[in-house]
CSV table of C-alpha atoms in Angstrom, one decimal:
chain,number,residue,atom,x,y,z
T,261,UNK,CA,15.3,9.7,-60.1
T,262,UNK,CA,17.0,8.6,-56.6
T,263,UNK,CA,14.7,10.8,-54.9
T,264,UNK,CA,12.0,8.4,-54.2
T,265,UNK,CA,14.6,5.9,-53.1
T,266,UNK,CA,15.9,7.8,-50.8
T,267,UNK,CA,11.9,8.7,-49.1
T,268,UNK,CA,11.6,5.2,-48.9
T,269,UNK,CA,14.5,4.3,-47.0
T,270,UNK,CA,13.8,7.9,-44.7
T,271,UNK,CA,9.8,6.4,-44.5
T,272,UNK,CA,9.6,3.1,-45.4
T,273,UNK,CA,6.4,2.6,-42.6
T,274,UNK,CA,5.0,6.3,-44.3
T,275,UNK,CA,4.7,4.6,-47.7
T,276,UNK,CA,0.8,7.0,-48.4
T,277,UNK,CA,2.6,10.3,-47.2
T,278,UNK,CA,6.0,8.9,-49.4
T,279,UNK,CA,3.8,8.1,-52.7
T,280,UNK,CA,2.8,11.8,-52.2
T,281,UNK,CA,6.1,13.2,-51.7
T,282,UNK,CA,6.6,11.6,-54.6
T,283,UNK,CA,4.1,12.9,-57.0
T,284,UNK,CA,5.2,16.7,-55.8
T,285,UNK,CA,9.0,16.0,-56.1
T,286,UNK,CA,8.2,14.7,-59.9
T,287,UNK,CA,5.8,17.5,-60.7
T,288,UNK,CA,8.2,19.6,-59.4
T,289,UNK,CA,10.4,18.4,-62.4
């Protein structure tokens, strides 16, 4: 679960648009 790491480091000013990139990439699993 590096995934999220990674979008933070990409968008760490985006963090609203990360915490949803988030939810999909774990619904996703």
């Amino acid at each position: 679960m590096r995934h999220y790491e990674v979008v933070f480091l990409v968008h760490p000013d985006q963090s609203e648009q990360v915490s949803a990139m988030v939810e999909r990439y774990t619904a996703s699993i």
